[in-house]
PDB file of C-alpha atoms in Angstrom:
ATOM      1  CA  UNK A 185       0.000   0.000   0.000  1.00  0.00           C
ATOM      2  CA  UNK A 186       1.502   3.215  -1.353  1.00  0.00           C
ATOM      3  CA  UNK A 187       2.120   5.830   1.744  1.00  0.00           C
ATOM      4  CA  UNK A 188       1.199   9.019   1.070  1.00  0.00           C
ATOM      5  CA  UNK A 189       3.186  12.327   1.655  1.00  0.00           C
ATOM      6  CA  UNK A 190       1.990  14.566   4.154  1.00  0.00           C
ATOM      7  CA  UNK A 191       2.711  18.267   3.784  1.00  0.00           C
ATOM      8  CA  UNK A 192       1.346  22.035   4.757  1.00  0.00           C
ATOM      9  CA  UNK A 193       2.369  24.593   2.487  1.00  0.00           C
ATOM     10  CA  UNK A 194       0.865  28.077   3.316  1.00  0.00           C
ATOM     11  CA  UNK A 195      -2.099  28.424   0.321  1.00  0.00           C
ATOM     12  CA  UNK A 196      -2.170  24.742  -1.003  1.00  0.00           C
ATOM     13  CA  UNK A 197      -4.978  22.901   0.643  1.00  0.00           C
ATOM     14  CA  UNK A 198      -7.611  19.874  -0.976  1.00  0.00           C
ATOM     15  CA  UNK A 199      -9.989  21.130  -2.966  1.00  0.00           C
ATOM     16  CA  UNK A 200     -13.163  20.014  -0.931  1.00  0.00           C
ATOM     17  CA  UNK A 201     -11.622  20.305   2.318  1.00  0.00           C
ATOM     18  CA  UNK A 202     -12.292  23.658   4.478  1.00  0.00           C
ATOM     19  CA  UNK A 203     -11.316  22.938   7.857  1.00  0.00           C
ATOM     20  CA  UNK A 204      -7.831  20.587   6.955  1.00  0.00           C
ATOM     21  CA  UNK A 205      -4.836  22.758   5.165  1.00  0.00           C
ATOM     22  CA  UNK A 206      -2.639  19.451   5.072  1.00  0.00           C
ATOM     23  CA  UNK A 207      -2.347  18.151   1.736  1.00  0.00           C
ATOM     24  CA  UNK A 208      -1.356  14.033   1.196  1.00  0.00           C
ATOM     25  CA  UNK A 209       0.374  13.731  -1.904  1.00  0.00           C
ATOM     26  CA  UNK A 210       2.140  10.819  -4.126  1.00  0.00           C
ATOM     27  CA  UNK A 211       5.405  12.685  -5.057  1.00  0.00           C
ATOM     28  CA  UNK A 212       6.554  10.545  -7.731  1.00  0.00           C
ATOM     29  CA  UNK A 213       3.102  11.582  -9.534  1.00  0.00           C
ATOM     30  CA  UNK A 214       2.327  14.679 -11.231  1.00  0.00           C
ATOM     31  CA  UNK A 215       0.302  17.389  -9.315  1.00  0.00           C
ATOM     32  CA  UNK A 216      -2.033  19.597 -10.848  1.00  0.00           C
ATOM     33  CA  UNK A 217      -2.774  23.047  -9.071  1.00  0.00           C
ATOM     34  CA  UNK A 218      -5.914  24.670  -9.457  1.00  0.00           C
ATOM     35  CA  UNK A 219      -5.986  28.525  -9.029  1.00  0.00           C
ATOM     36  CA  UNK A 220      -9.646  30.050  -9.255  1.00  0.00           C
ATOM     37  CA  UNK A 221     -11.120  33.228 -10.594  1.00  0.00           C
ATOM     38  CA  UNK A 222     -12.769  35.755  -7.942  1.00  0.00           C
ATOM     39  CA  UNK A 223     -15.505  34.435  -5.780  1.00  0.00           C
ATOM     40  CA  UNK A 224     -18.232  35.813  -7.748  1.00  0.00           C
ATOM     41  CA  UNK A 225     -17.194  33.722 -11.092  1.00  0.00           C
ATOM     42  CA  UNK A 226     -15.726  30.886  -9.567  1.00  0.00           C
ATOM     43  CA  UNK A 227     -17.954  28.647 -10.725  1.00  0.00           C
ATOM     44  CA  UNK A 228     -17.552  24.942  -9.783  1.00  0.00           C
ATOM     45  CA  UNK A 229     -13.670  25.055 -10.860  1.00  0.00           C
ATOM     46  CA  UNK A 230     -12.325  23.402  -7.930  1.00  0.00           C
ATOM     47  CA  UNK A 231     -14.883  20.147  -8.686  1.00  0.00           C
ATOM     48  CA  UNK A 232     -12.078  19.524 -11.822  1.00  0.00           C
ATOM     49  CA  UNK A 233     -10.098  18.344  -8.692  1.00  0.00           C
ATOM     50  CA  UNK A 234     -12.410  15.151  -8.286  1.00  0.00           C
ATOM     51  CA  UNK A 235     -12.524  14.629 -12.456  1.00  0.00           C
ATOM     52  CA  UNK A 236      -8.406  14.432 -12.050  1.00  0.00           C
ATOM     53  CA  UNK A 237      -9.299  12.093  -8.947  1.00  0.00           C
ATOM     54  CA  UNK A 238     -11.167   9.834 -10.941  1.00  0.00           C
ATOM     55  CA  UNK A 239      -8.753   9.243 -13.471  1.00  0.00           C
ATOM     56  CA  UNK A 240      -6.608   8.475 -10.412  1.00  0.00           C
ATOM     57  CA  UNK A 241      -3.943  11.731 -10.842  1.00  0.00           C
ATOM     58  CA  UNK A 242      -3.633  14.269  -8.191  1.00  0.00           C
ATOM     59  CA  UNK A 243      -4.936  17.673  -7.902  1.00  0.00           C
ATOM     60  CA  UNK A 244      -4.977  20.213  -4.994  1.00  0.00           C
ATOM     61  CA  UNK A 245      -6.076  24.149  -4.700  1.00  0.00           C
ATOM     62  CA  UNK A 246      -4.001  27.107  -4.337  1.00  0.00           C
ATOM     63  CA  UNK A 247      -6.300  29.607  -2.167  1.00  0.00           C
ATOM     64  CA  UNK A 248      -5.980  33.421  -2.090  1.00  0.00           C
ATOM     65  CA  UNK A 249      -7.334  36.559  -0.717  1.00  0.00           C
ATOM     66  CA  UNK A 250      -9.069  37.838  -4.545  1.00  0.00           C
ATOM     67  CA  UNK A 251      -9.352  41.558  -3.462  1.00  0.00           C
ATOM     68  CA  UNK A 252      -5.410  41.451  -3.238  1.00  0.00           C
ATOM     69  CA  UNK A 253      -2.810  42.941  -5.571  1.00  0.00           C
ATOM     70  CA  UNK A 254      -1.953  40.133  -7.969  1.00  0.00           C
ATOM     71  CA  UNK A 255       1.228  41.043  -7.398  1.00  0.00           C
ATOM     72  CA  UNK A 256       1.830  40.017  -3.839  1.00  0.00           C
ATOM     73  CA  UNK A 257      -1.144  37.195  -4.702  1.00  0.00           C
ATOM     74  CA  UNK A 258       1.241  35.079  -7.143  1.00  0.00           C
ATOM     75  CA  UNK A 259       4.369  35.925  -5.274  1.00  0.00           C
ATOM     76  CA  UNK A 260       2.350  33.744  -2.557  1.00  0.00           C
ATOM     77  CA  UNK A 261       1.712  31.198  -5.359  1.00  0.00           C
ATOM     78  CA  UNK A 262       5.475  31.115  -6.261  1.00  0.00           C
ATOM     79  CA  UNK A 263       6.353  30.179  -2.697  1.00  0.00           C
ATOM     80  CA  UNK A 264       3.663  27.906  -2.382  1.00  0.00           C
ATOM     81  CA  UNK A 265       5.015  26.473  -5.905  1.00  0.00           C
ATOM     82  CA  UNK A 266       9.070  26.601  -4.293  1.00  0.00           C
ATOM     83  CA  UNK A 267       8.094  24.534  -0.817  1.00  0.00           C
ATOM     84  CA  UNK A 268       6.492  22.030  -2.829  1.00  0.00           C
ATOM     85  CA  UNK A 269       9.500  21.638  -5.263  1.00  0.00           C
ATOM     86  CA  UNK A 270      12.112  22.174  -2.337  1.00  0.00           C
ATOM     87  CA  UNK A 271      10.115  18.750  -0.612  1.00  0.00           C
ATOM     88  CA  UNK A 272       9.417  16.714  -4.061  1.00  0.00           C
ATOM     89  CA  UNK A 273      12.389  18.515  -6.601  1.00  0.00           C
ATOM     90  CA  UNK A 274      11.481  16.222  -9.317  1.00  0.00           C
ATOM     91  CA  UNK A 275       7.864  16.340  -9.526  1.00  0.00           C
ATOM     92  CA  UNK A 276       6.273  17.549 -12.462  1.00  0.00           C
ATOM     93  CA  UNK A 277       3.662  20.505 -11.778  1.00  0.00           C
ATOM     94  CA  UNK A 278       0.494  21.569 -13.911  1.00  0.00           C
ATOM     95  CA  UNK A 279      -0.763  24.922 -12.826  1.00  0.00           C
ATOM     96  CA  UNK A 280      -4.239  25.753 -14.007  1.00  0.00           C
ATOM     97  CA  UNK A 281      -6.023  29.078 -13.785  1.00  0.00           C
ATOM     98  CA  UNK A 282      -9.500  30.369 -14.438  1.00  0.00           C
ATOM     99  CA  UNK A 283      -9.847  34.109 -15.299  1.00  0.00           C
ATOM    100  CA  UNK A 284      -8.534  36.395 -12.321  1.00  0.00           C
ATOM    101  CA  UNK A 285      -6.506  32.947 -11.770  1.00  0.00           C
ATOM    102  CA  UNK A 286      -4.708  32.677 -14.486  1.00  0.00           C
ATOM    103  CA  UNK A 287      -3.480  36.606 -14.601  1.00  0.00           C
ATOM    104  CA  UNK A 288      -2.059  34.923 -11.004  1.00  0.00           C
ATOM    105  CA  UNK A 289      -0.527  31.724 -11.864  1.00  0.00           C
ATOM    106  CA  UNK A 290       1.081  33.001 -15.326  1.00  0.00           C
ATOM    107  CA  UNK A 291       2.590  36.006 -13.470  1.00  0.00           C
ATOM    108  CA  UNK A 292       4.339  33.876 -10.487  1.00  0.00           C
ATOM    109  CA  UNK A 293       5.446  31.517 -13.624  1.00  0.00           C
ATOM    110  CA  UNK A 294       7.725  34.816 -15.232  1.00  0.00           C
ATOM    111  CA  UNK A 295      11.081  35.836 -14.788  1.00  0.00           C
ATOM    112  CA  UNK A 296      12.539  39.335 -13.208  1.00  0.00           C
ATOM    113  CA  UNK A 297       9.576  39.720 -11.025  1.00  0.00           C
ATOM    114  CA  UNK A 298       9.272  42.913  -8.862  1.00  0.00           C
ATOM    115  CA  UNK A 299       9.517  40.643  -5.551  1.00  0.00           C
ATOM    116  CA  UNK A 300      12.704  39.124  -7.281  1.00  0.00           C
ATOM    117  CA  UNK A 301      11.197  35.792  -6.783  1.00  0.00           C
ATOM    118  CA  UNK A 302      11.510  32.868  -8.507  1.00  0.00           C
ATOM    119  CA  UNK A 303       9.967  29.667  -9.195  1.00  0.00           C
ATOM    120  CA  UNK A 304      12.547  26.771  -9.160  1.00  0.00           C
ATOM    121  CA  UNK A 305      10.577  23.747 -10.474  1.00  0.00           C
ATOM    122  CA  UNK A 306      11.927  22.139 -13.015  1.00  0.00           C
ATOM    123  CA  UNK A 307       9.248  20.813 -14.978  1.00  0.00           C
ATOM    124  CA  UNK A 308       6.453  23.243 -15.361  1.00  0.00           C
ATOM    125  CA  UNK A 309       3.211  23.177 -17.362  1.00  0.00           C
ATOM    126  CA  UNK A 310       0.419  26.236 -17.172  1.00  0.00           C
ATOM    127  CA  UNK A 311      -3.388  26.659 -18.670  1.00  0.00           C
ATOM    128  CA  UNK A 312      -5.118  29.693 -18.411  1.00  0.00           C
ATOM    129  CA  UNK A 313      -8.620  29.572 -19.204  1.00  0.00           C
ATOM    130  CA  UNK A 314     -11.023  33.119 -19.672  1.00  0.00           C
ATOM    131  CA  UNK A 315      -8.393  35.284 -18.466  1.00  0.00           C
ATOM    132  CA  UNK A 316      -8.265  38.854 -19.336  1.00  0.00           C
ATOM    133  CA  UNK A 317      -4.703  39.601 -20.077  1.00  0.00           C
ATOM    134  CA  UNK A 318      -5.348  42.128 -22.352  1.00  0.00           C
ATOM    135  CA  UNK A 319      -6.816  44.144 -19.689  1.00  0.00           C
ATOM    136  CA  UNK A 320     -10.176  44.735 -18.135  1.00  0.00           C
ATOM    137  CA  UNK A 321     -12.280  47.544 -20.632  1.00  0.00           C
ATOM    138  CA  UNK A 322     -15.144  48.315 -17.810  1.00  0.00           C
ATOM    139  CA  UNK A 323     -12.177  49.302 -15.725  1.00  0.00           C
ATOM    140  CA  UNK A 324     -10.264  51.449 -17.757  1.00  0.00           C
ATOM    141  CA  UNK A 325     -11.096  54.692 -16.041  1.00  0.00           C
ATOM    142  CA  UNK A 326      -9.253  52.842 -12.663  1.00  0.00           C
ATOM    143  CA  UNK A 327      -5.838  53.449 -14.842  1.00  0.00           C
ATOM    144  CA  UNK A 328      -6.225  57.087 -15.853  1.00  0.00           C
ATOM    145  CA  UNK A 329      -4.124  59.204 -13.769  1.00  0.00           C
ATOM    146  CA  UNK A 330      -4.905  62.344 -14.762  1.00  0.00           C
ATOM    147  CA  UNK A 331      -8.953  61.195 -13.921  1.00  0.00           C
ATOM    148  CA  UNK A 332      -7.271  59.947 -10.579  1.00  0.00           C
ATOM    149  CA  UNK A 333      -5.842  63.216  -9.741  1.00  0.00           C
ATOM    150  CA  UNK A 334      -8.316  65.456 -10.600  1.00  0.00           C
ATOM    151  CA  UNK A 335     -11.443  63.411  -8.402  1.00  0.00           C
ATOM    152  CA  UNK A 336      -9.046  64.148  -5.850  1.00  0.00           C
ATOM    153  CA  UNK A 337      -9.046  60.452  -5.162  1.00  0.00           C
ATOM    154  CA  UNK A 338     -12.620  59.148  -5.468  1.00  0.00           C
ATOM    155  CA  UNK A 339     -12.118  57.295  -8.781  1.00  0.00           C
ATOM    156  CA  UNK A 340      -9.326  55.211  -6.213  1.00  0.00           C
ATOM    157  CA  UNK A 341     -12.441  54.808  -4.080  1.00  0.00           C
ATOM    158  CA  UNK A 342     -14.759  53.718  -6.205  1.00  0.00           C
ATOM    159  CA  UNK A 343     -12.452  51.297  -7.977  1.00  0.00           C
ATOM    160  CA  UNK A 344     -10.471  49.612  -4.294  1.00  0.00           C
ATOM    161  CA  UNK A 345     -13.999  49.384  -3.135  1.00  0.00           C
ATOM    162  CA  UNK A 346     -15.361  47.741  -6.760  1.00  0.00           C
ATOM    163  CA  UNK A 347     -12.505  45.259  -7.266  1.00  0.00           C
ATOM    164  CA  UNK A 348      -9.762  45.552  -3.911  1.00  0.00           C
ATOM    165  CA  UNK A 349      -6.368  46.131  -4.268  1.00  0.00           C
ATOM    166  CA  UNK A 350      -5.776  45.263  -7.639  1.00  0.00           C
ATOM    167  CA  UNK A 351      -7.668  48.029  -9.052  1.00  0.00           C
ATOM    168  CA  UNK A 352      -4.133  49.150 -11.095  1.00  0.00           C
ATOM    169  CA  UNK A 353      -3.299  46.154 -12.348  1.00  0.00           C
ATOM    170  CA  UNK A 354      -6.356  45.497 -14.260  1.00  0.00           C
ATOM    171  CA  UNK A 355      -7.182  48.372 -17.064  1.00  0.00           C
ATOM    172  CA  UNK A 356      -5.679  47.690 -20.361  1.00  0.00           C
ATOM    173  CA  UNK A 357      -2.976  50.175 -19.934  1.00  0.00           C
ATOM    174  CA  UNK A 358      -1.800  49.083 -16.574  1.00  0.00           C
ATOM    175  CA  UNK A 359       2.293  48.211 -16.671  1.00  0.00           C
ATOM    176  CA  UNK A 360       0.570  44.375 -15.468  1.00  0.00           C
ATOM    177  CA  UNK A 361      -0.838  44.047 -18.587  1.00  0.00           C
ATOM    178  CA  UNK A 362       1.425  45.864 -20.879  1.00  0.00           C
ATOM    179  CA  UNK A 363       4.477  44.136 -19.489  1.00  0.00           C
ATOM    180  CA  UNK A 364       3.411  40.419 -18.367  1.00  0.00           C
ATOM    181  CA  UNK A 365       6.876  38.921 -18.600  1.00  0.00           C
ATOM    182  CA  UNK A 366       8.597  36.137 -19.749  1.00  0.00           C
ATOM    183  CA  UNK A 367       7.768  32.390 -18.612  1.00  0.00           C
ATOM    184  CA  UNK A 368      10.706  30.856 -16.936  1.00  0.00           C
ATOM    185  CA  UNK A 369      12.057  28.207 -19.093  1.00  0.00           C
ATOM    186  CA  UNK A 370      11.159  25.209 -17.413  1.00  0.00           C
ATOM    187  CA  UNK A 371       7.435  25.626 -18.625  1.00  0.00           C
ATOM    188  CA  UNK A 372       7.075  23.357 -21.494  1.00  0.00           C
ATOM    189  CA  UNK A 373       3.434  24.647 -22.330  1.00  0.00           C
ATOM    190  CA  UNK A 374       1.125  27.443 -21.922  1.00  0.00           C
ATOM    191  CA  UNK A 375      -2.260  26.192 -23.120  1.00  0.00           C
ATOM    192  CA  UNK A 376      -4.926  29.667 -23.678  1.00  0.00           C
ATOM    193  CA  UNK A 377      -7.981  28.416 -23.448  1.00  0.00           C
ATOM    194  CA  UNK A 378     -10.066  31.729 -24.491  1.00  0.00           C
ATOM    195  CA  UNK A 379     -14.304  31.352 -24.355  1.00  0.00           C
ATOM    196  CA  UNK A 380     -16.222  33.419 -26.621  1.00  0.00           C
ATOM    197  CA  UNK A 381     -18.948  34.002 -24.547  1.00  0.00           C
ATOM    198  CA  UNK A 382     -21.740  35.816 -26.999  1.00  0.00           C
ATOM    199  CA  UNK A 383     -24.812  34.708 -26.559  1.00  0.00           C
ATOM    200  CA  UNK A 384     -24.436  32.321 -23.318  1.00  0.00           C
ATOM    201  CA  UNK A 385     -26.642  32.307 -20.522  1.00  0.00           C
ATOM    202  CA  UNK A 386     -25.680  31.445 -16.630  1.00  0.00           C
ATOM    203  CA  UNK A 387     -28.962  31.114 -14.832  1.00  0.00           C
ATOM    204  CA  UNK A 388     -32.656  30.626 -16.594  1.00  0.00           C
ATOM    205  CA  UNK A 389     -36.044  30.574 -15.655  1.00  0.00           C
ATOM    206  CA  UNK A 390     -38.543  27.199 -15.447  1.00  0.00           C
ATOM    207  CA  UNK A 391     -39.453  28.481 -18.749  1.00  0.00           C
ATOM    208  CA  UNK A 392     -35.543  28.231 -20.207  1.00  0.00           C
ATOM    209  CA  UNK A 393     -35.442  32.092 -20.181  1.00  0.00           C
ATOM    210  CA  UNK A 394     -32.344  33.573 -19.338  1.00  0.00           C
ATOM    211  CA  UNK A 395     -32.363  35.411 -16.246  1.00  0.00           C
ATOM    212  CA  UNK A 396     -28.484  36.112 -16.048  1.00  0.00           C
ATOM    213  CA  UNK A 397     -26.232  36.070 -19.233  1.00  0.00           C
ATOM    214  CA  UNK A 398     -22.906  34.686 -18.455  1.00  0.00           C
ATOM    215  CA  UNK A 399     -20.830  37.059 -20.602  1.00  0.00           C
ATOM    216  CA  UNK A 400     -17.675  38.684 -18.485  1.00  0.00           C
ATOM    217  CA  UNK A 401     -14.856  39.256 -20.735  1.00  0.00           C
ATOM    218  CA  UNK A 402     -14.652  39.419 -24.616  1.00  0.00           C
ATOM    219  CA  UNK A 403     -11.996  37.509 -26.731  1.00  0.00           C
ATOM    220  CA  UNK A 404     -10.077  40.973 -27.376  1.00  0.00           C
ATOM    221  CA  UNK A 405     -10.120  41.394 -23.677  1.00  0.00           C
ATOM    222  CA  UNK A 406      -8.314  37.487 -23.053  1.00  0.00           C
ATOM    223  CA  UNK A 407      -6.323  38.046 -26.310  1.00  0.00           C
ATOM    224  CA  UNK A 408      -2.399  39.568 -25.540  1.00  0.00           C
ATOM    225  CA  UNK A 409       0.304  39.165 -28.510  1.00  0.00           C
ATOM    226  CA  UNK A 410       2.691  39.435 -25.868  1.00  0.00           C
ATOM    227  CA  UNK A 411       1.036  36.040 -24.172  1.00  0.00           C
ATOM    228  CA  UNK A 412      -0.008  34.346 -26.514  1.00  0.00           C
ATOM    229  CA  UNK A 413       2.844  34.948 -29.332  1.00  0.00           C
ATOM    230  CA  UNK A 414       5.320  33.214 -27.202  1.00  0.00           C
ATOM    231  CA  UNK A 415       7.012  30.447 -27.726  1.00  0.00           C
ATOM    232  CA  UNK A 416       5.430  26.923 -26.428  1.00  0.00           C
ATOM    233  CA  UNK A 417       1.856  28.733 -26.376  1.00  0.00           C
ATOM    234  CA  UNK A 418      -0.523  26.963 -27.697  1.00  0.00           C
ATOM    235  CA  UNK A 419      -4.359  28.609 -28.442  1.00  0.00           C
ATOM    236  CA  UNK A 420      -7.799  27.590 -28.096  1.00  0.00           C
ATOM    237  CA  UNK A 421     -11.330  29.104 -28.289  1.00  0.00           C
ATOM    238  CA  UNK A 422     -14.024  27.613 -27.125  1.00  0.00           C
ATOM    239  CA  UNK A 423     -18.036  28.549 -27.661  1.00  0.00           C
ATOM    240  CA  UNK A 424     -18.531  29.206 -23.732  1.00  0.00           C
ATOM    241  CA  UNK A 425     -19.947  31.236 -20.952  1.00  0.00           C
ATOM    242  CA  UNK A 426     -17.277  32.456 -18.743  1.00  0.00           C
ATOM    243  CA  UNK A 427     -18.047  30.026 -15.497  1.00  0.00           C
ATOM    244  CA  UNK A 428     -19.878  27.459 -17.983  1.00  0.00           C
ATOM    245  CA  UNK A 429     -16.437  26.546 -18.942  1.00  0.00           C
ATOM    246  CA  UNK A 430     -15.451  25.681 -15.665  1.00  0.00           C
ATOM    247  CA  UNK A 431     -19.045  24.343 -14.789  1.00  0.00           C
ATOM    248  CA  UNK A 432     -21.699  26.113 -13.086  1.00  0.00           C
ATOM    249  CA  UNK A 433     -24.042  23.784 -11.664  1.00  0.00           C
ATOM    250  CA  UNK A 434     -26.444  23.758 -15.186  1.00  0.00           C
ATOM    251  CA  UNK A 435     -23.956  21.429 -17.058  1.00  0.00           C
ATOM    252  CA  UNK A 436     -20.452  19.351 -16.977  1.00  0.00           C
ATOM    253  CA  UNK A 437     -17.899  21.108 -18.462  1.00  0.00           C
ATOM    254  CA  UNK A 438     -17.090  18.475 -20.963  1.00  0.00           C
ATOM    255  CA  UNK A 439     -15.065  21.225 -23.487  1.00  0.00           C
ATOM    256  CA  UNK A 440     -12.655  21.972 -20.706  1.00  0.00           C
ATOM    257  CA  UNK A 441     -12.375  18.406 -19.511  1.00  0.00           C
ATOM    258  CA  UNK A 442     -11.739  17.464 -23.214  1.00  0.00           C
ATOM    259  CA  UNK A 443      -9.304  19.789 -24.037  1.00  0.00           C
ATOM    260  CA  UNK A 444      -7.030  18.633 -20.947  1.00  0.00           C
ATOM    261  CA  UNK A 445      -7.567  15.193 -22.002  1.00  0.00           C
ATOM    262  CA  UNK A 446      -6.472  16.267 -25.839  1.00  0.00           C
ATOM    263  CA  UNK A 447      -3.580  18.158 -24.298  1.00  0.00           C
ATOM    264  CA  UNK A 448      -2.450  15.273 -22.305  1.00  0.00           C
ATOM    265  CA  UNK A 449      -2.929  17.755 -18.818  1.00  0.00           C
ATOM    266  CA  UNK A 450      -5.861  14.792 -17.828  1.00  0.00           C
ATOM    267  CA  UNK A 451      -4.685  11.120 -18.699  1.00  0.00           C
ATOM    268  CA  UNK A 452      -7.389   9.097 -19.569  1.00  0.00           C
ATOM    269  CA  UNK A 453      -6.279   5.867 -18.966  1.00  0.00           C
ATOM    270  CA  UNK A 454      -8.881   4.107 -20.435  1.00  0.00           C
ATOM    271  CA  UNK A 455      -9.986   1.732 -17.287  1.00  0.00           C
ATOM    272  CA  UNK A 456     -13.668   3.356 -17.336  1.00  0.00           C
ATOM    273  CA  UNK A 457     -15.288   3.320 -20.669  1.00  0.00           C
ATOM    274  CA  UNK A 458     -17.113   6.137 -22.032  1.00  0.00           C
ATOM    275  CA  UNK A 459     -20.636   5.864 -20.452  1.00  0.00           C
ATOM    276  CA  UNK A 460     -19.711   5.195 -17.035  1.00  0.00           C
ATOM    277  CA  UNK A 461     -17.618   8.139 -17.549  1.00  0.00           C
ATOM    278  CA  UNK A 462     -19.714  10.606 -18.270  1.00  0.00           C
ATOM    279  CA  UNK A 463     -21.807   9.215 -15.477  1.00  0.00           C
ATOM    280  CA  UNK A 464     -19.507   9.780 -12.790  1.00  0.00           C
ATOM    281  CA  UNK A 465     -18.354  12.931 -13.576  1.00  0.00           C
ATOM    282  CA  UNK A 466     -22.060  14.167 -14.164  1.00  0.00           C
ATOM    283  CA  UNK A 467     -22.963  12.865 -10.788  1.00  0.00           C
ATOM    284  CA  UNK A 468     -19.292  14.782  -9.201  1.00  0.00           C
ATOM    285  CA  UNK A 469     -20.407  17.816 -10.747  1.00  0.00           C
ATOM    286  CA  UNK A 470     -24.348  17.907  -9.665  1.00  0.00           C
ATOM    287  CA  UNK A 471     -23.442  16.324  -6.154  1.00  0.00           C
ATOM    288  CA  UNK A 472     -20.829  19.678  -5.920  1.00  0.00           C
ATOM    289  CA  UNK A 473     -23.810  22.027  -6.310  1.00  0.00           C
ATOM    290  CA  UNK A 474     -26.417  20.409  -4.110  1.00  0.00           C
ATOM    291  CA  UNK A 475     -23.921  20.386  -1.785  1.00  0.00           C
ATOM    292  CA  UNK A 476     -22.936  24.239  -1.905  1.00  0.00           C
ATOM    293  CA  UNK A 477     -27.097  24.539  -2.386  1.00  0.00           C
ATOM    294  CA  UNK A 478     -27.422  23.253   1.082  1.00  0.00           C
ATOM    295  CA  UNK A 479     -24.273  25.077   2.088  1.00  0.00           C
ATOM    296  CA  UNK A 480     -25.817  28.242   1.384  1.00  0.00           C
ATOM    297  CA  UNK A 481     -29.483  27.646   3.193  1.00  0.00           C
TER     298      UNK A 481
END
């Protein structure tokens, strides 16, 4: 029987544990790391934990305060990332990160950061799903100094009290989007996965009329040259809401699950056939959302 490593790393932590912030790993395995978007969008993201479980691979959560600076937010990720490596040096990481989350985990994955920190794994794969590198349009007034100056600090106000501390890092001209860095060459692959998310719904009506659209970011907004021009980058758009994608309690998120699969991030080892497949991971997802249903009341 196979002994498990236990470890706590500050911000690493099972996906569907709350109260527990050890982690038991296999380190001769590969470990997947899920970072999620902002509360609000999350979706059911962290559920792909259980899909990686039931192909028998590993995945765990990194956690963060979302009103942070994304800064300081992936320099937390990169240390997280370094304790890990420091215990298990020749593991093989996947980081994964939806919207807000991927801005995190690509910046802690690039070189000359401003916290000169550094990640040190050596074998390093990242996918970024619906994330707005090119900069967030509703909040390009937060990046307008002269507007800054001259509300004698109200637009900073509005804008900390809208989106927290990362209110400059966000606008398309911000020096975070402008200037997201260079991947540190032990990532092999940076999979985009952008969503196109015209026309999608999030919540409906008995009646199948849409009562909340789930339309957050256009493609422009996710697209960067300076991401996704870089060498080992591969692209993909999907037809998708922004937390349909990721799931959202409606529907399994089978485009997501199949790109990882096509991608070789999720093995499919081919000891459950098809049906039971989809079975089980229909059931993981709808069992997530009754459970955060009864959560809730």
């Amino acid at each position: 029987m196979l002994t498990k490593q236990t470890l706590q790393i500050d911000g690493l932590k099972h996906c569907n544990n709350t109260s527990d912030n050890r982690i038991h790993l296999n380190p001769d395995e590969p470990l997947t790391i899920i970072a999620h978007d902002c509360f609000a969008s999350a979706g059911q993201f962290k559920t792909l934990a259980d899909v990686y479980g039931l192909y028998d691979q590993q995945a765990i959560c990194f956690e963060y305060d979302d009103r942070k600076s994304l800064e300081e937010t992936s320099g937390e990720l990169v240390s997280a990332l370094n304790k890990l490596s420091n215990e298990n040096p020749n593991q093989s990481l996947h980081v994964i990160g939806h919207s807000q989350g991927g801005l995190v985990a690509r910046r802690a994955l690039t070189v000359d950061r401003e916290d000169e920190k550094k990640v040190v794994t050596k074998q390093l794969q990242l996918t970024t799903i619906s994330s707005p590198f090119n900069g967030i349009e509703i909040s390009s007034h937060c990046g307008i100094t002269p507007l800054r100056i001259l509300s004698l600090g109200i637009v900073d106000l509005i804008c900390y009290a809208v989106t927290g501390e990362k209110y400059q890092q966000i606008p398309p001209n911000a020096d975070f989007i402008e200037q997201p860095g260079e991947l540190v060459a032990s990532v092999s692959q940076h999979l985009v996965i952008k969503t196109d998310e015209r026309n999608t719904c999030r919540r409906t009506n008995d009646e199948g009329i849409c009562l909340e659209d789930d339309y957050v970011f256009s493609v422009n907004e996710q697209s960067n040259n300076q991401v996704d021009n870089r060498a080992n980058t591969d692209l993909v758009t999907v037809q998708a809401g922004h937390v349909e994608i990721v799931g959202n309690g409606d529907s399994v998120p089978t485009d997501l699950i199949n790109i990882l699969k096509d991608q070789q991030l999720l093995i499919d080892n081919g000891t459950i056939d098809q049906l039971e497949q989809a079975r089980l991971i229909e059931q993981l997802y709808f069992q997530a959302e009754n459970s955060n249903l009864s959560i809730l009341k």
